[in-house]
Amino acid sequence: AIQLRRYDIAPLVFEQDEVGGLVRNACLVENYPGFPEGIAGADLAALMRDHLGRSDVEVRRARVVSLDYADDRFHLATGADRIACRVAVVASGTEPRKIAALAVPDDIMDRVFYEVHPIRNVRHAGIAVVGSGDAAFDYAVSLAGWNEVTVLMRGPGAKCNPRLWERASGSLHIAMMRNIVLEKVVGHAGRLLLHCRDRGGPETTTLAADYLVIAVGREPATHFFTRNLARQAAYLTLAGRLHLVGDVKNGQHRQTAISVGNGVDAAMHIARGLEV
């Protein structure tokens, strides 16, 4: 959107939550050029919001419920708006993958999270993090400053960046449990009881925690695509009408710098296409 404004093109941005997306969860972004000491994800998101605000871009706070393509136009719908446009840029990021066999009772949903930013200011709590990748360990490091964190890994070891592993393993406030499967979570006396099974045998363990954070992977957030659009997406992308940018298309390469580059590249292609 910022790059399009530089071409005197006025995009309309729909944002359902808050500008910044998953970068808001990052404890420290260390590979974004211009910040040699690294920068907290929340701080980088705030700078991006400020930059967007200075760029005179219209942002509507609304959830997109469907995006379709017909009669040479995209048709976007929110709860209140219906918009038709020639070009669509999808930068919707990813959605958390759920643990299929884990049912969370309604009465404890306010203590179970798939991202860390809602509880970043929690203090003196016991927090369980399920996962073994970059997100799980970044969340653990971020929360361990003021809390006691237990990381539950399904496998025998971590799959995270070596720097994250170094920080997590060096923390006195992070414990790790390997080969553990979370099978059930219930509320009890104002806390959570996590019923776990050892993958290598019949042993079971019950852990108590104040909060549970699940970080077992992400999926592209394209749930609002109609079937009609999904069928035409490849063609529309090749034709320069549909642009997927950032985490929604980057698979395991979910890096802020890559996403920003995707956005600038898409804006340049759009500008050239509109000149034709």
GROMACS .gro file of C-alpha atoms in nm:
model
  276
    1ALA     CA    1   0.000   0.000   0.000
    2ILE     CA    2   0.283   0.241   0.083
    3GLN     CA    3   0.457   0.169  -0.246
    4LEU     CA    4   0.134   0.214  -0.445
    5ARG     CA    5   0.086   0.560  -0.293
    6ARG     CA    6   0.429   0.652  -0.429
    7TYR     CA    7   0.282   0.594  -0.775
    8ASP     CA    8  -0.023   0.809  -0.693
    9ILE     CA    9  -0.240   0.498  -0.678
   10ALA     CA   10  -0.487   0.497  -0.390
   11PRO     CA   11  -0.539   0.146  -0.256
   12LEU     CA   12  -0.815   0.049  -0.016
   13VAL     CA   13  -0.684  -0.169   0.268
   14PHE     CA   14  -0.904  -0.400   0.473
   15GLU     CA   15  -0.759  -0.494   0.812
   16GLN     CA   16  -0.958  -0.713   1.050
   17ASP     CA   17  -0.733  -0.674   1.352
   18GLU     CA   18  -0.422  -0.461   1.377
   19VAL     CA   19  -0.153  -0.369   1.125
   20GLY     CA   20   0.158  -0.579   1.171
   21GLY     CA   21   0.027  -0.933   1.166
   22LEU     CA   22   0.248  -1.204   1.312
   23VAL     CA   23   0.548  -0.977   1.354
   24ARG     CA   24   0.371  -0.846   1.664
   25ASN     CA   25   0.445  -1.182   1.828
   26ALA     CA   26   0.819  -1.178   1.762
   27CYS     CA   27   1.036  -1.140   2.068
   28LEU     CA   28   1.321  -0.995   1.860
   29VAL     CA   29   1.352  -0.947   1.484
   30GLU     CA   30   1.725  -0.976   1.415
   31ASN     CA   31   1.748  -0.999   1.036
   32TYR     CA   32   1.555  -0.692   0.923
   33PRO     CA   33   1.803  -0.450   0.762
   34GLY     CA   34   1.855  -0.122   0.942
   35PHE     CA   35   1.829  -0.258   1.296
   36PRO     CA   36   2.174  -0.398   1.376
   37GLU     CA   37   2.081  -0.465   1.739
   38GLY     CA   38   1.750  -0.622   1.640
   39ILE     CA   39   1.408  -0.479   1.717
   40ALA     CA   40   1.113  -0.615   1.913
   41GLY     CA   41   0.837  -0.733   1.682
   42ALA     CA   42   0.581  -0.510   1.851
   43ASP     CA   43   0.805  -0.206   1.800
   44LEU     CA   44   0.860  -0.287   1.432
   45ALA     CA   45   0.484  -0.325   1.385
   46ALA     CA   46   0.430   0.015   1.549
   47LEU     CA   47   0.678   0.176   1.309
   48MET     CA   48   0.498   0.016   1.016
   49ARG     CA   49   0.163   0.145   1.139
   50ASP     CA   50   0.310   0.493   1.171
   51HIS     CA   51   0.455   0.475   0.819
   52LEU     CA   52   0.121   0.363   0.680
   53GLY     CA   53  -0.056   0.643   0.863
   54ARG     CA   54   0.177   0.900   0.709
   55SER     CA   55   0.117   0.760   0.360
   56ASP     CA   56  -0.246   0.869   0.335
   57VAL     CA   57  -0.375   0.515   0.281
   58GLU     CA   58  -0.740   0.441   0.357
   59VAL     CA   59  -0.767   0.150   0.601
   60ARG     CA   60  -1.105   0.001   0.682
   61ARG     CA   61  -1.132  -0.204   0.999
   62ALA     CA   62  -1.332  -0.500   0.874
   63ARG     CA   63  -1.305  -0.874   0.824
   64VAL     CA   64  -1.320  -0.989   0.463
   65VAL     CA   65  -1.569  -1.275   0.450
   66SER     CA   66  -1.544  -1.353   0.079
   67LEU     CA   67  -1.346  -1.268  -0.233
   68ASP     CA   68  -1.477  -1.374  -0.572
   69TYR     CA   69  -1.401  -1.303  -0.937
   70ALA     CA   70  -1.665  -1.257  -1.207
   71ASP     CA   71  -1.736  -1.025  -1.500
   72ASP     CA   72  -1.375  -0.906  -1.516
   73ARG     CA   73  -1.383  -0.780  -1.156
   74PHE     CA   74  -1.300  -0.901  -0.809
   75HIS     CA   75  -1.591  -0.885  -0.570
   76LEU     CA   76  -1.503  -0.839  -0.205
   77ALA     CA   77  -1.751  -0.865   0.081
   78THR     CA   78  -1.726  -0.775   0.447
   79GLY     CA   79  -2.008  -0.768   0.697
   80ALA     CA   80  -2.106  -0.421   0.577
   81ASP     CA   81  -1.935  -0.350   0.243
   82ARG     CA   82  -1.946  -0.483  -0.111
   83ILE     CA   83  -1.653  -0.370  -0.326
   84ALA     CA   84  -1.566  -0.438  -0.691
   85CYS     CA   85  -1.211  -0.383  -0.815
   86ARG     CA   86  -0.979  -0.461  -1.104
   87VAL     CA   87  -0.683  -0.580  -0.900
   88ALA     CA   88  -0.665  -0.765  -0.567
   89VAL     CA   89  -0.366  -0.794  -0.336
   90VAL     CA   90  -0.396  -1.066  -0.073
   91ALA     CA   91  -0.159  -1.019   0.220
   92SER     CA   92  -0.370  -1.209   0.472
   93GLY     CA   93  -0.086  -1.409   0.621
   94THR     CA   94  -0.151  -1.738   0.793
   95GLU     CA   95  -0.387  -1.903   1.036
   96PRO     CA   96  -0.279  -2.126   1.325
   97ARG     CA   97  -0.298  -2.498   1.276
   98LYS     CA   98  -0.513  -2.663   1.542
   99ILE     CA   99  -0.441  -2.989   1.723
  100ALA     CA  100  -0.707  -3.202   1.556
  101ALA     CA  101  -0.773  -3.435   1.848
  102LEU     CA  102  -0.774  -3.165   2.115
  103ALA     CA  103  -1.111  -3.027   2.220
  104VAL     CA  104  -1.100  -2.709   2.430
  105PRO     CA  105  -1.403  -2.652   2.656
  106ASP     CA  106  -1.576  -2.318   2.608
  107ASP     CA  107  -1.524  -2.214   2.970
  108ILE     CA  108  -1.144  -2.203   2.931
  109MET     CA  109  -1.115  -2.062   2.578
  110ASP     CA  110  -1.002  -1.730   2.724
  111ARG     CA  111  -0.687  -1.902   2.855
  112VAL     CA  112  -0.590  -2.085   2.535
  113PHE     CA  113  -0.406  -1.892   2.263
  114TYR     CA  114  -0.245  -1.953   1.925
  115GLU     CA  115  -0.041  -1.633   1.929
  116VAL     CA  116   0.150  -1.470   2.209
  117HIS     CA  117   0.076  -1.099   2.177
  118PRO     CA  118  -0.255  -1.111   2.371
  119ILE     CA  119  -0.071  -1.228   2.686
  120ARG     CA  120   0.259  -1.048   2.637
  121ASN     CA  121   0.198  -0.838   2.950
  122VAL     CA  122   0.105  -1.131   3.174
  123ARG     CA  123   0.322  -1.156   3.485
  124HIS     CA  124   0.400  -1.427   3.741
  125ALA     CA  125   0.204  -1.700   3.562
  126GLY     CA  126   0.266  -2.057   3.460
  127ILE     CA  127   0.245  -2.092   3.083
  128ALA     CA  128   0.261  -2.407   2.870
  129VAL     CA  129   0.371  -2.376   2.507
  130VAL     CA  130   0.302  -2.666   2.271
  131GLY     CA  131   0.537  -2.690   1.973
  132SER     CA  132   0.900  -2.734   1.877
  133GLY     CA  133   0.960  -2.484   1.595
  134ASP     CA  134   1.066  -2.121   1.572
  135ALA     CA  135   0.728  -1.982   1.677
  136ALA     CA  136   0.699  -2.201   1.987
  137PHE     CA  137   1.048  -2.116   2.110
  138ASP     CA  138   1.019  -1.748   2.024
  139TYR     CA  139   0.696  -1.738   2.225
  140ALA     CA  140   0.863  -1.918   2.515
  141VAL     CA  141   1.157  -1.676   2.523
  142SER     CA  142   0.924  -1.378   2.498
  143LEU     CA  143   0.710  -1.495   2.791
  144ALA     CA  144   0.988  -1.622   3.016
  145GLY     CA  145   1.101  -1.281   3.133
  146TRP     CA  146   0.825  -1.262   3.394
  147ASN     CA  147   0.674  -1.611   3.394
  148GLU     CA  148   0.752  -1.980   3.427
  149VAL     CA  149   0.724  -2.149   3.087
  150THR     CA  150   0.710  -2.517   2.997
  151VAL     CA  151   0.761  -2.617   2.633
  152LEU     CA  152   0.588  -2.942   2.534
  153MET     CA  153   0.754  -3.102   2.231
  154ARG     CA  154   0.592  -3.392   2.051
  155GLY     CA  155   0.927  -3.516   1.922
  156PRO     CA  156   1.269  -3.584   2.076
  157GLY     CA  157   1.409  -3.239   2.009
  158ALA     CA  158   1.358  -2.882   1.898
  159LYS     CA  159   1.329  -2.773   1.535
  160CYS     CA  160   1.394  -2.406   1.594
  161ASN     CA  161   1.662  -2.158   1.492
  162PRO     CA  162   1.992  -2.223   1.681
  163ARG     CA  163   1.983  -1.878   1.841
  164LEU     CA  164   1.636  -1.938   1.977
  165TRP     CA  165   1.746  -2.274   2.115
  166GLU     CA  166   2.046  -2.112   2.281
  167ARG     CA  167   1.829  -1.850   2.451
  168ALA     CA  168   1.563  -2.096   2.558
  169SER     CA  169   1.800  -2.360   2.689
  170GLY     CA  170   1.994  -2.092   2.878
  171SER     CA  171   1.687  -1.957   3.056
  172LEU     CA  172   1.616  -2.057   3.415
  173HIS     CA  173   1.247  -1.993   3.353
  174ILE     CA  174   1.195  -2.234   3.062
  175ALA     CA  175   1.152  -2.606   3.114
  176MET     CA  176   1.127  -2.853   2.826
  177MET     CA  177   0.947  -3.183   2.799
  178ARG     CA  178   1.019  -3.411   2.504
  179ASN     CA  179   0.809  -3.681   2.337
  180ILE     CA  180   0.493  -3.545   2.495
  181VAL     CA  181   0.145  -3.550   2.341
  182LEU     CA  182  -0.119  -3.313   2.479
  183GLU     CA  183  -0.442  -3.512   2.480
  184LYS     CA  184  -0.682  -3.313   2.697
  185VAL     CA  185  -0.712  -2.976   2.868
  186VAL     CA  186  -0.969  -2.888   3.134
  187GLY     CA  187  -1.028  -2.611   3.382
  188HIS     CA  188  -0.979  -2.669   3.754
  189ALA     CA  189  -0.981  -2.419   4.041
  190GLY     CA  190  -0.911  -2.125   3.811
  191ARG     CA  191  -0.622  -2.295   3.630
  192LEU     CA  192  -0.573  -2.537   3.342
  193LEU     CA  193  -0.497  -2.904   3.381
  194LEU     CA  194  -0.308  -3.047   3.083
  195HIS     CA  195  -0.333  -3.423   3.048
  196CYS     CA  196  -0.035  -3.550   2.849
  197ARG     CA  197   0.090  -3.887   2.727
  198ASP     CA  198   0.447  -4.003   2.674
  199ARG     CA  199   0.489  -4.102   2.308
  200GLY     CA  200   0.732  -4.377   2.402
  201GLY     CA  201   0.514  -4.563   2.650
  202PRO     CA  202   0.199  -4.575   2.857
  203GLU     CA  203   0.306  -4.310   3.107
  204THR     CA  204   0.079  -4.011   3.153
  205THR     CA  205   0.147  -3.671   3.308
  206THR     CA  206  -0.083  -3.395   3.429
  207LEU     CA  207   0.050  -3.041   3.429
  208ALA     CA  208  -0.106  -2.730   3.579
  209ALA     CA  209  -0.079  -2.396   3.400
  210ASP     CA  210  -0.246  -2.057   3.392
  211TYR     CA  211  -0.231  -2.024   3.013
  212LEU     CA  212  -0.178  -2.252   2.716
  213VAL     CA  213  -0.019  -2.136   2.389
  214ILE     CA  214  -0.038  -2.372   2.091
  215ALA     CA  215   0.221  -2.323   1.816
  216VAL     CA  216   0.216  -2.634   1.598
  217GLY     CA  217   0.226  -2.473   1.254
  218ARG     CA  218   0.045  -2.228   1.030
  219GLU     CA  219  -0.167  -2.253   0.715
  220PRO     CA  220  -0.223  -1.989   0.442
  221ALA     CA  221  -0.522  -1.768   0.529
  222THR     CA  222  -0.728  -1.803   0.212
  223HIS     CA  223  -1.049  -1.928   0.374
  224PHE     CA  224  -1.239  -1.629   0.228
  225PHE     CA  225  -1.166  -1.730  -0.133
  226THR     CA  226  -1.476  -1.858  -0.304
  227ARG     CA  227  -1.443  -2.187  -0.490
  228ASN     CA  228  -1.480  -1.994  -0.811
  229LEU     CA  229  -1.183  -1.771  -0.725
  230ALA     CA  230  -0.974  -2.064  -0.606
  231ARG     CA  231  -1.021  -2.230  -0.945
  232GLN     CA  232  -0.906  -1.916  -1.129
  233ALA     CA  233  -0.632  -1.804  -0.889
  234ALA     CA  234  -0.337  -1.940  -1.089
  235TYR     CA  235  -0.454  -1.776  -1.412
  236LEU     CA  236  -0.535  -1.444  -1.243
  237THR     CA  237  -0.191  -1.442  -1.082
  238LEU     CA  238  -0.018  -1.496  -1.415
  239ALA     CA  239  -0.234  -1.222  -1.567
  240GLY     CA  240  -0.124  -0.974  -1.301
  241ARG     CA  241  -0.473  -0.930  -1.159
  242LEU     CA  242  -0.428  -1.123  -0.834
  243HIS     CA  243  -0.120  -1.077  -0.615
  244LEU     CA  244  -0.045  -1.296  -0.315
  245VAL     CA  245   0.223  -1.142  -0.098
  246GLY     CA  246   0.394  -1.235   0.226
  247ASP     CA  247   0.324  -1.534   0.448
  248VAL     CA  248   0.007  -1.629   0.261
  249LYS     CA  249   0.230  -1.763  -0.018
  250ASN     CA  250   0.578  -1.805   0.130
  251GLY     CA  251   0.545  -2.139   0.305
  252GLN     CA  252   0.832  -2.194   0.546
  253HIS     CA  253   0.999  -1.870   0.436
  254ARG     CA  254   0.795  -1.655   0.673
  255GLN     CA  255   1.030  -1.362   0.719
  256THR     CA  256   0.939  -0.995   0.751
  257ALA     CA  257   1.200  -0.883   0.499
  258ILE     CA  258   1.071  -1.129   0.239
  259SER     CA  259   0.712  -1.016   0.292
  260VAL     CA  260   0.804  -0.650   0.254
  261GLY     CA  261   0.992  -0.731  -0.067
  262ASN     CA  262   0.688  -0.920  -0.197
  263GLY     CA  263   0.470  -0.615  -0.133
  264VAL     CA  264   0.699  -0.369  -0.306
  265ASP     CA  265   0.738  -0.603  -0.603
  266ALA     CA  266   0.360  -0.649  -0.635
  267ALA     CA  267   0.301  -0.272  -0.620
  268MET     CA  268   0.555  -0.212  -0.897
  269HIS     CA  269   0.391  -0.474  -1.119
  270ILE     CA  270   0.048  -0.323  -1.051
  271ALA     CA  271   0.169   0.026  -1.139
  272ARG     CA  272   0.319  -0.092  -1.466
  273GLY     CA  273   0.007  -0.291  -1.548
  274LEU     CA  274  -0.220   0.010  -1.497
  275GLU     CA  275  -0.006   0.215  -1.736
  276VAL     CA  276  -0.071  -0.027  -2.022
   0.00000   0.00000   0.00000
